[in-house]
JSON list of C-alpha atoms in Angstrom, two decimals:
[
{"chain": "A", "resi": 998, "resn": "MET", "atom": "CA", "xyz": [96.19, 99.04, 171.29]},
{"chain": "A", "resi": 999, "resn": "GLU", "atom": "CA", "xyz": [94.39, 96.32, 173.21]},
{"chain": "A", "resi": 1000, "resn": "THR", "atom": "CA", "xyz": [94.36, 92.78, 171.94]},
{"chain": "A", "resi": 1001, "resn": "LEU", "atom": "CA", "xyz": [91.06, 91.60, 170.84]},
{"chain": "A", "resi": 1002, "resn": "THR", "atom": "CA", "xyz": [89.64, 88.49, 172.61]},
{"chain": "A", "resi": 1003, "resn": "SER", "atom": "CA", "xyz": [88.61, 85.58, 170.39]},
{"chain": "A", "resi": 1004, "resn": "ARG", "atom": "CA", "xyz": [85.00, 86.38, 171.19]},
{"chain": "A", "resi": 1005, "resn": "GLN", "atom": "CA", "xyz": [85.61, 89.92, 169.98]},
{"chain": "A", "resi": 1006, "resn": "LYS", "atom": "CA", "xyz": [87.39, 88.67, 166.83]},
{"chain": "A", "resi": 1007, "resn": "LYS", "atom": "CA", "xyz": [84.41, 86.33, 166.19]},
{"chain": "A", "resi": 1008, "resn": "ALA", "atom": "CA", "xyz": [81.94, 89.20, 166.66]},
{"chain": "A", "resi": 1009, "resn": "LEU", "atom": "CA", "xyz": [83.84, 91.41, 164.11]},
{"chain": "A", "resi": 1010, "resn": "GLU", "atom": "CA", "xyz": [84.16, 88.72, 161.60]},
{"chain": "A", "resi": 1011, "resn": "THR", "atom": "CA", "xyz": [80.21, 88.00, 162.00]},
{"chain": "A", "resi": 1012, "resn": "ARG", "atom": "CA", "xyz": [79.45, 91.75, 161.47]},
{"chain": "A", "resi": 1013, "resn": "GLU", "atom": "CA", "xyz": [81.65, 91.90, 158.53]},
{"chain": "A", "resi": 1014, "resn": "LYS", "atom": "CA", "xyz": [80.06, 88.77, 156.91]},
{"chain": "A", "resi": 1015, "resn": "LEU", "atom": "CA", "xyz": [76.43, 90.26, 157.65]},
{"chain": "A", "resi": 1016, "resn": "LEU", "atom": "CA", "xyz": [77.63, 93.42, 156.09]},
{"chain": "A", "resi": 1017, "resn": "LYS", "atom": "CA", "xyz": [78.98, 91.91, 152.82]},
{"chain": "A", "resi": 1018, "resn": "THR", "atom": "CA", "xyz": [76.19, 89.26, 152.45]},
{"chain": "A", "resi": 1019, "resn": "SER", "atom": "CA", "xyz": [73.54, 91.88, 152.81]},
{"chain": "A", "resi": 1020, "resn": "LEU", "atom": "CA", "xyz": [75.12, 94.16, 150.18]},
{"chain": "A", "resi": 1021, "resn": "ASP", "atom": "CA", "xyz": [75.49, 91.33, 147.86]},
{"chain": "A", "resi": 1022, "resn": "LEU", "atom": "CA", "xyz": [71.80, 90.30, 148.22]},
{"chain": "A", "resi": 1023, "resn": "PHE", "atom": "CA", "xyz": [70.68, 93.86, 147.89]},
{"chain": "A", "resi": 1024, "resn": "ASN", "atom": "CA", "xyz": [72.56, 94.14, 144.71]},
{"chain": "A", "resi": 1025, "resn": "LYS", "atom": "CA", "xyz": [71.20, 90.88, 143.23]},
{"chain": "A", "resi": 1026, "resn": "HIS", "atom": "CA", "xyz": [67.68, 91.22, 144.38]},
{"chain": "A", "resi": 1027, "resn": "GLY", "atom": "CA", "xyz": [67.05, 94.71, 145.18]},
{"chain": "A", "resi": 1028, "resn": "TYR", "atom": "CA", "xyz": [66.92, 96.23, 148.66]},
{"chain": "A", "resi": 1029, "resn": "GLU", "atom": "CA", "xyz": [63.21, 96.07, 149.09]},
{"chain": "A", "resi": 1030, "resn": "HIS", "atom": "CA", "xyz": [63.02, 92.36, 148.02]},
{"chain": "A", "resi": 1031, "resn": "VAL", "atom": "CA", "xyz": [65.61, 91.17, 150.72]},
{"chain": "A", "resi": 1032, "resn": "SER", "atom": "CA", "xyz": [64.50, 90.32, 154.19]},
{"chain": "A", "resi": 1033, "resn": "VAL", "atom": "CA", "xyz": [66.58, 90.06, 157.42]},
{"chain": "A", "resi": 1034, "resn": "GLU", "atom": "CA", "xyz": [65.56, 86.36, 157.50]},
{"chain": "A", "resi": 1035, "resn": "GLN", "atom": "CA", "xyz": [67.17, 85.88, 154.15]},
{"chain": "A", "resi": 1036, "resn": "ILE", "atom": "CA", "xyz": [70.37, 87.74, 155.20]},
{"chain": "A", "resi": 1037, "resn": "THR", "atom": "CA", "xyz": [70.73, 85.61, 158.32]},
{"chain": "A", "resi": 1038, "resn": "LYS", "atom": "CA", "xyz": [70.05, 82.40, 156.49]},
{"chain": "A", "resi": 1039, "resn": "ALA", "atom": "CA", "xyz": [72.73, 83.11, 154.08]},
{"chain": "A", "resi": 1040, "resn": "CYS", "atom": "CA", "xyz": [74.99, 83.92, 157.02]},
{"chain": "A", "resi": 1041, "resn": "ASN", "atom": "CA", "xyz": [73.84, 80.92, 159.06]},
{"chain": "A", "resi": 1042, "resn": "VAL", "atom": "CA", "xyz": [73.15, 83.16, 162.21]},
{"chain": "A", "resi": 1043, "resn": "SER", "atom": "CA", "xyz": [69.99, 83.96, 164.04]},
{"chain": "A", "resi": 1044, "resn": "LYS", "atom": "CA", "xyz": [67.92, 87.13, 163.61]},
{"chain": "A", "resi": 1045, "resn": "GLY", "atom": "CA", "xyz": [69.09, 88.11, 167.19]},
{"chain": "A", "resi": 1046, "resn": "THR", "atom": "CA", "xyz": [72.70, 88.04, 166.17]},
{"chain": "A", "resi": 1047, "resn": "PHE", "atom": "CA", "xyz": [71.66, 90.37, 163.07]},
{"chain": "A", "resi": 1048, "resn": "TYR", "atom": "CA", "xyz": [69.92, 92.93, 165.35]},
{"chain": "A", "resi": 1049, "resn": "THR", "atom": "CA", "xyz": [72.99, 92.83, 167.92]},
{"chain": "A", "resi": 1050, "resn": "HIS", "atom": "CA", "xyz": [75.05, 94.28, 164.93]},
{"chain": "A", "resi": 1051, "resn": "PHE", "atom": "CA", "xyz": [72.49, 96.40, 163.01]},
{"chain": "A", "resi": 1052, "resn": "PRO", "atom": "CA", "xyz": [69.35, 98.09, 164.49]},
{"chain": "A", "resi": 1053, "resn": "SER", "atom": "CA", "xyz": [67.56, 97.57, 160.95]},
{"chain": "A", "resi": 1054, "resn": "LYS", "atom": "CA", "xyz": [68.25, 96.52, 157.49]},
{"chain": "A", "resi": 1055, "resn": "TYR", "atom": "CA", "xyz": [68.86, 100.04, 156.36]},
{"chain": "A", "resi": 1056, "resn": "ASP", "atom": "CA", "xyz": [71.64, 100.46, 158.94]},
{"chain": "A", "resi": 1057, "resn": "VAL", "atom": "CA", "xyz": [73.58, 97.89, 157.01]},
{"chain": "A", "resi": 1058, "resn": "ILE", "atom": "CA", "xyz": [74.11, 99.78, 153.91]},
{"chain": "A", "resi": 1059, "resn": "LEU", "atom": "CA", "xyz": [74.53, 103.06, 156.07]},
{"chain": "A", "resi": 1060, "resn": "GLU", "atom": "CA", "xyz": [77.39, 101.39, 157.83]},
{"chain": "A", "resi": 1061, "resn": "LYS", "atom": "CA", "xyz": [79.26, 101.45, 154.70]},
{"chain": "A", "resi": 1062, "resn": "PHE", "atom": "CA", "xyz": [78.16, 104.68, 153.49]},
{"chain": "A", "resi": 1063, "resn": "LYS", "atom": "CA", "xyz": [79.01, 106.45, 156.73]},
{"chain": "A", "resi": 1064, "resn": "GLU", "atom": "CA", "xyz": [82.64, 105.74, 156.04]},
{"chain": "A", "resi": 1065, "resn": "LEU", "atom": "CA", "xyz": [82.34, 108.88, 153.93]},
{"chain": "A", "resi": 1066, "resn": "ASP", "atom": "CA", "xyz": [82.31, 111.09, 157.22]},
{"chain": "A", "resi": 1067, "resn": "ASN", "atom": "CA", "xyz": [85.99, 110.36, 158.02]},
{"chain": "A", "resi": 1068, "resn": "PHE", "atom": "CA", "xyz": [86.80, 111.02, 154.26]},
{"chain": "A", "resi": 1069, "resn": "TYR", "atom": "CA", "xyz": [85.14, 114.44, 154.48]},
{"chain": "A", "resi": 1070, "resn": "ARG", "atom": "CA", "xyz": [87.10, 115.28, 157.68]},
{"chain": "A", "resi": 1071, "resn": "THR", "atom": "CA", "xyz": [90.26, 114.64, 155.74]},
{"chain": "A", "resi": 1072, "resn": "VAL", "atom": "CA", "xyz": [89.21, 116.66, 152.75]},
{"chain": "A", "resi": 1073, "resn": "GLU", "atom": "CA", "xyz": [88.28, 119.55, 155.11]},
{"chain": "A", "resi": 1074, "resn": "LYS", "atom": "CA", "xyz": [91.81, 119.67, 156.52]},
{"chain": "A", "resi": 1075, "resn": "ASN", "atom": "CA", "xyz": [93.57, 119.71, 153.32]},
{"chain": "A", "resi": 1076, "resn": "ILE", "atom": "CA", "xyz": [91.48, 122.65, 151.76]},
{"chain": "A", "resi": 1077, "resn": "ASP", "atom": "CA", "xyz": [93.22, 126.08, 151.77]},
{"chain": "A", "resi": 1078, "resn": "PRO", "atom": "CA", "xyz": [91.39, 128.31, 154.19]},
{"chain": "A", "resi": 1079, "resn": "THR", "atom": "CA", "xyz": [92.10, 131.37, 152.35]},
{"chain": "A", "resi": 1080, "resn": "LEU", "atom": "CA", "xyz": [90.12, 130.28, 149.31]},
{"chain": "A", "resi": 1081, "resn": "PRO", "atom": "CA", "xyz": [86.84, 131.84, 148.46]},
{"chain": "A", "resi": 1082, "resn": "ALA", "atom": "CA", "xyz": [83.74, 129.94, 149.80]},
{"chain": "A", "resi": 1083, "resn": "SER", "atom": "CA", "xyz": [82.45, 128.78, 146.38]},
{"chain": "A", "resi": 1084, "resn": "GLU", "atom": "CA", "xyz": [85.94, 127.34, 145.60]},
{"chain": "A", "resi": 1085, "resn": "LYS", "atom": "CA", "xyz": [85.95, 125.35, 148.80]},
{"chain": "A", "resi": 1086, "resn": "ILE", "atom": "CA", "xyz": [82.54, 123.98, 148.00]},
{"chain": "A", "resi": 1087, "resn": "LEU", "atom": "CA", "xyz": [83.63, 123.06, 144.52]},
{"chain": "A", "resi": 1088, "resn": "LEU", "atom": "CA", "xyz": [86.73, 121.28, 146.10]},
{"chain": "A", "resi": 1089, "resn": "VAL", "atom": "CA", "xyz": [84.74, 119.34, 148.56]},
{"chain": "A", "resi": 1090, "resn": "TYR", "atom": "CA", "xyz": [82.23, 118.10, 145.85]},
{"chain": "A", "resi": 1091, "resn": "GLN", "atom": "CA", "xyz": [85.07, 117.28, 143.44]},
{"chain": "A", "resi": 1092, "resn": "GLU", "atom": "CA", "xyz": [86.79, 115.02, 145.98]},
{"chain": "A", "resi": 1093, "resn": "GLN", "atom": "CA", "xyz": [83.53, 113.51, 147.08]},
{"chain": "A", "resi": 1094, "resn": "MET", "atom": "CA", "xyz": [82.62, 112.67, 143.39]},
{"chain": "A", "resi": 1095, "resn": "ARG", "atom": "CA", "xyz": [85.95, 110.99, 142.97]},
{"chain": "A", "resi": 1096, "resn": "TYR", "atom": "CA", "xyz": [85.48, 109.04, 146.32]},
{"chain": "A", "resi": 1097, "resn": "LEU", "atom": "CA", "xyz": [82.06, 107.81, 145.18]},
{"chain": "A", "resi": 1098, "resn": "THR", "atom": "CA", "xyz": [83.23, 106.73, 141.69]},
{"chain": "A", "resi": 1099, "resn": "ASN", "atom": "CA", "xyz": [86.50, 104.90, 142.74]},
{"chain": "A", "resi": 1100, "resn": "ILE", "atom": "CA", "xyz": [85.76, 103.89, 146.30]},
{"chain": "A", "resi": 1101, "resn": "VAL", "atom": "CA", "xyz": [82.01, 103.47, 146.87]},
{"chain": "A", "resi": 1102, "resn": "GLY", "atom": "CA", "xyz": [80.95, 102.52, 143.43]},
{"chain": "A", "resi": 1103, "resn": "LYS", "atom": "CA", "xyz": [77.69, 102.56, 141.52]},
{"chain": "A", "resi": 1104, "resn": "ASP", "atom": "CA", "xyz": [76.14, 99.20, 142.92]},
{"chain": "A", "resi": 1105, "resn": "LEU", "atom": "CA", "xyz": [76.21, 100.39, 146.58]},
{"chain": "A", "resi": 1106, "resn": "LEU", "atom": "CA", "xyz": [74.96, 104.00, 145.69]},
{"chain": "A", "resi": 1107, "resn": "ARG", "atom": "CA", "xyz": [72.08, 102.43, 143.57]},
{"chain": "A", "resi": 1108, "resn": "THR", "atom": "CA", "xyz": [71.31, 100.41, 146.63]},
{"chain": "A", "resi": 1109, "resn": "VAL", "atom": "CA", "xyz": [71.37, 103.45, 148.95]},
{"chain": "A", "resi": 1110, "resn": "TYR", "atom": "CA", "xyz": [69.23, 105.65, 146.63]},
{"chain": "A", "resi": 1111, "resn": "THR", "atom": "CA", "xyz": [66.76, 102.70, 146.03]},
{"chain": "A", "resi": 1112, "resn": "ALA", "atom": "CA", "xyz": [66.46, 102.26, 149.81]},
{"chain": "A", "resi": 1113, "resn": "ALA", "atom": "CA", "xyz": [65.86, 106.01, 150.26]},
{"chain": "A", "resi": 1114, "resn": "MET", "atom": "CA", "xyz": [62.91, 105.91, 147.99]},
{"chain": "A", "resi": 1115, "resn": "THR", "atom": "CA", "xyz": [61.15, 103.01, 149.51]},
{"chain": "A", "resi": 1116, "resn": "ASN", "atom": "CA", "xyz": [58.68, 103.39, 152.42]},
{"chain": "A", "resi": 1117, "resn": "GLN", "atom": "CA", "xyz": [60.85, 101.16, 154.50]},
{"chain": "A", "resi": 1118, "resn": "VAL", "atom": "CA", "xyz": [63.04, 104.10, 155.41]},
{"chain": "A", "resi": 1119, "resn": "GLU", "atom": "CA", "xyz": [62.28, 106.75, 157.86]},
{"chain": "A", "resi": 1120, "resn": "GLN", "atom": "CA", "xyz": [61.48, 110.21, 156.40]},
{"chain": "A", "resi": 1121, "resn": "ASP", "atom": "CA", "xyz": [64.54, 111.86, 157.85]},
{"chain": "A", "resi": 1122, "resn": "HIS", "atom": "CA", "xyz": [66.99, 109.40, 156.61]},
{"chain": "A", "resi": 1123, "resn": "TYR", "atom": "CA", "xyz": [70.68, 109.62, 156.41]},
{"chain": "A", "resi": 1124, "resn": "LEU", "atom": "CA", "xyz": [71.04, 110.94, 152.98]},
{"chain": "A", "resi": 1125, "resn": "ILE", "atom": "CA", "xyz": [69.32, 114.42, 153.93]},
{"chain": "A", "resi": 1126, "resn": "ASN", "atom": "CA", "xyz": [70.40, 114.34, 157.67]},
{"chain": "A", "resi": 1127, "resn": "PRO", "atom": "CA", "xyz": [71.67, 117.86, 158.56]},
{"chain": "A", "resi": 1128, "resn": "GLN", "atom": "CA", "xyz": [73.97, 116.34, 161.22]},
{"chain": "A", "resi": 1129, "resn": "ARG", "atom": "CA", "xyz": [75.96, 114.61, 158.21]},
{"chain": "A", "resi": 1130, "resn": "LYS", "atom": "CA", "xyz": [79.68, 115.91, 158.15]},
{"chain": "A", "resi": 1131, "resn": "ILE", "atom": "CA", "xyz": [79.29, 116.99, 154.51]},
{"chain": "A", "resi": 1132, "resn": "PHE", "atom": "CA", "xyz": [76.40, 119.35, 155.26]},
{"chain": "A", "resi": 1133, "resn": "GLN", "atom": "CA", "xyz": [78.26, 120.68, 158.26]},
{"chain": "A", "resi": 1134, "resn": "ILE", "atom": "CA", "xyz": [81.22, 121.52, 156.18]},
{"chain": "A", "resi": 1135, "resn": "MET", "atom": "CA", "xyz": [79.11, 123.00, 153.37]},
{"chain": "A", "resi": 1136, "resn": "ASN", "atom": "CA", "xyz": [77.11, 125.12, 155.92]},
{"chain": "A", "resi": 1137, "resn": "THR", "atom": "CA", "xyz": [80.18, 126.69, 157.42]},
{"chain": "A", "resi": 1138, "resn": "TYR", "atom": "CA", "xyz": [81.47, 127.57, 153.85]},
{"chain": "A", "resi": 1139, "resn": "ILE", "atom": "CA", "xyz": [78.03, 129.01, 153.09]},
{"chain": "A", "resi": 1140, "resn": "GLU", "atom": "CA", "xyz": [77.91, 131.19, 156.24]},
{"chain": "A", "resi": 1141, "resn": "GLU", "atom": "CA", "xyz": [81.34, 132.24, 155.34]},
{"chain": "A", "resi": 1142, "resn": "GLY", "atom": "CA", "xyz": [80.54, 133.24, 151.69]},
{"chain": "A", "resi": 1143, "resn": "ILE", "atom": "CA", "xyz": [77.52, 135.30, 153.07]},
{"chain": "A", "resi": 1144, "resn": "GLN", "atom": "CA", "xyz": [79.47, 137.07, 155.78]},
{"chain": "A", "resi": 1145, "resn": "HIS", "atom": "CA", "xyz": [82.22, 138.09, 153.35]},
{"chain": "A", "resi": 1146, "resn": "GLY", "atom": "CA", "xyz": [79.95, 139.28, 150.69]},
{"chain": "A", "resi": 1147, "resn": "GLU", "atom": "CA", "xyz": [80.56, 136.53, 148.21]},
{"chain": "A", "resi": 1148, "resn": "PHE", "atom": "CA", "xyz": [77.16, 135.27, 148.16]},
{"chain": "A", "resi": 1149, "resn": "ARG", "atom": "CA", "xyz": [73.99, 137.19, 147.65]},
{"chain": "A", "resi": 1150, "resn": "GLN", "atom": "CA", "xyz": [72.31, 138.54, 150.91]},
{"chain": "A", "resi": 1151, "resn": "ASP", "atom": "CA", "xyz": [68.73, 137.97, 149.79]},
{"chain": "A", "resi": 1152, "resn": "VAL", "atom": "CA", "xyz": [69.26, 134.11, 149.63]},
{"chain": "A", "resi": 1153, "resn": "SER", "atom": "CA", "xyz": [69.35, 132.40, 153.18]},
{"chain": "A", "resi": 1154, "resn": "ALA", "atom": "CA", "xyz": [72.10, 129.93, 154.13]},
{"chain": "A", "resi": 1155, "resn": "ALA", "atom": "CA", "xyz": [69.46, 127.24, 154.39]},
{"chain": "A", "resi": 1156, "resn": "THR", "atom": "CA", "xyz": [68.39, 127.72, 150.78]},
{"chain": "A", "resi": 1157, "resn": "ILE", "atom": "CA", "xyz": [71.85, 127.90, 149.39]},
{"chain": "A", "resi": 1158, "resn": "GLN", "atom": "CA", "xyz": [72.57, 124.46, 151.34]},
{"chain": "A", "resi": 1159, "resn": "THR", "atom": "CA", "xyz": [69.29, 123.08, 149.78]},
{"chain": "A", "resi": 1160, "resn": "LEU", "atom": "CA", "xyz": [70.49, 124.07, 146.35]},
{"chain": "A", "resi": 1161, "resn": "ILE", "atom": "CA", "xyz": [73.91, 122.72, 146.49]},
{"chain": "A", "resi": 1162, "resn": "GLN", "atom": "CA", "xyz": [72.56, 119.52, 148.16]},
{"chain": "A", "resi": 1163, "resn": "ARG", "atom": "CA", "xyz": [70.30, 119.10, 145.10]},
{"chain": "A", "resi": 1164, "resn": "CYS", "atom": "CA", "xyz": [73.30, 119.76, 142.78]},
{"chain": "A", "resi": 1165, "resn": "MET", "atom": "CA", "xyz": [74.91, 116.71, 144.40]},
{"chain": "A", "resi": 1166, "resn": "ARG", "atom": "CA", "xyz": [72.03, 114.31, 144.38]},
{"chain": "A", "resi": 1167, "resn": "ALA", "atom": "CA", "xyz": [71.07, 115.30, 140.90]},
{"chain": "A", "resi": 1168, "resn": "ASN", "atom": "CA", "xyz": [74.52, 114.55, 139.43]},
{"chain": "A", "resi": 1169, "resn": "VAL", "atom": "CA", "xyz": [74.91, 111.27, 141.27]},
{"chain": "A", "resi": 1170, "resn": "TYR", "atom": "CA", "xyz": [71.51, 110.22, 139.96]},
{"chain": "A", "resi": 1171, "resn": "ASP", "atom": "CA", "xyz": [72.50, 111.09, 136.42]},
{"chain": "A", "resi": 1172, "resn": "TRP", "atom": "CA", "xyz": [75.79, 109.06, 136.97]},
{"chain": "A", "resi": 1173, "resn": "LEU", "atom": "CA", "xyz": [73.76, 106.11, 138.13]},
{"chain": "A", "resi": 1174, "resn": "ILE", "atom": "CA", "xyz": [71.59, 106.01, 135.05]},
{"chain": "A", "resi": 1175, "resn": "HIS", "atom": "CA", "xyz": [74.18, 106.89, 132.45]},
{"chain": "A", "resi": 1176, "resn": "SER", "atom": "CA", "xyz": [76.81, 104.74, 131.02]},
{"chain": "A", "resi": 1177, "resn": "GLU", "atom": "CA", "xyz": [80.46, 104.72, 132.04]},
{"chain": "A", "resi": 1178, "resn": "ASP", "atom": "CA", "xyz": [81.46, 107.65, 129.84]},
{"chain": "A", "resi": 1179, "resn": "PHE", "atom": "CA", "xyz": [79.57, 109.84, 132.46]},
{"chain": "A", "resi": 1180, "resn": "ASP", "atom": "CA", "xyz": [82.49, 111.65, 134.39]},
{"chain": "A", "resi": 1181, "resn": "LEU", "atom": "CA", "xyz": [80.87, 112.35, 137.74]},
{"chain": "A", "resi": 1182, "resn": "ALA", "atom": "CA", "xyz": [83.52, 114.71, 139.22]},
{"chain": "A", "resi": 1183, "resn": "SER", "atom": "CA", "xyz": [83.78, 116.97, 136.11]},
{"chain": "A", "resi": 1184, "resn": "GLU", "atom": "CA", "xyz": [79.91, 116.98, 135.49]},
{"chain": "A", "resi": 1185, "resn": "MET", "atom": "CA", "xyz": [79.41, 117.90, 138.98]},
{"chain": "A", "resi": 1186, "resn": "ALA", "atom": "CA", "xyz": [81.95, 120.72, 138.83]},
{"chain": "A", "resi": 1187, "resn": "GLN", "atom": "CA", "xyz": [80.30, 122.27, 135.82]},
{"chain": "A", "resi": 1188, "resn": "PHE", "atom": "CA", "xyz": [76.74, 122.03, 137.23]},
{"chain": "A", "resi": 1189, "resn": "THR", "atom": "CA", "xyz": [77.55, 123.25, 140.56]},
{"chain": "A", "resi": 1190, "resn": "ALA", "atom": "CA", "xyz": [79.83, 126.15, 139.43]},
{"chain": "A", "resi": 1191, "resn": "ILE", "atom": "CA", "xyz": [76.87, 127.34, 137.24]},
{"chain": "A", "resi": 1192, "resn": "VAL", "atom": "CA", "xyz": [74.50, 127.37, 140.39]},
{"chain": "A", "resi": 1193, "resn": "LEU", "atom": "CA", "xyz": [77.16, 128.93, 142.65]},
{"chain": "A", "resi": 1194, "resn": "ASN", "atom": "CA", "xyz": [77.76, 131.64, 140.15]},
{"chain": "A", "resi": 1195, "resn": "GLY", "atom": "CA", "xyz": [74.08, 132.36, 140.25]},
{"chain": "A", "resi": 1196, "resn": "LEU", "atom": "CA", "xyz": [74.24, 132.78, 143.99]},
{"chain": "A", "resi": 1197, "resn": "LYS", "atom": "CA", "xyz": [77.08, 135.19, 144.18]},
{"chain": "A", "resi": 1198, "resn": "ASN", "atom": "CA", "xyz": [76.75, 138.77, 144.95]},
{"chain": "A", "resi": 1199, "resn": "GLY", "atom": "CA", "xyz": [76.28, 141.18, 141.96]},
{"chain": "A", "resi": 1200, "resn": "LYS", "atom": "CA", "xyz": [75.15, 138.39, 139.55]}
]
């Protein structure tokens, strides 16, 4: 591993400071009420420095959120390939919900969802981008389920993908507005299992 120069270390420190400060300000004041200028003033750096590290304000929260992609790759590798597609989907979502609960947390997710609902975010934002690893994994399992006759043939893979994405977002939203007694992983499993059962062949 190459040793970082003092300049590289300083740049990493600045990036982390911008990231942490931005998230703190978003949580305190609301994403839409925080400007890049406020972030840079709090960090005592220029706007140019901010844009060197992040193309936009929204990219700050996505930087943290995209850590999920590496997590999904790990989950995928650990799933038994002989399981039915529906069980694989439930396992991925179960691990995802645990990660959101224990690692990401409500504060960051509220910020992500709030930002996604403002007009400051492009229409094809990260939450629904088909290139996200989670959606690629799910699409693989859906296609597998259709090919093996597990899922109905009269419903397209794209429609099934849309339905299970909505399962995920609906449960996360409910978790964000409920008290701490809302178990995201178990609620997600129950809700998604019912939807998947309705999509199975012969149901």
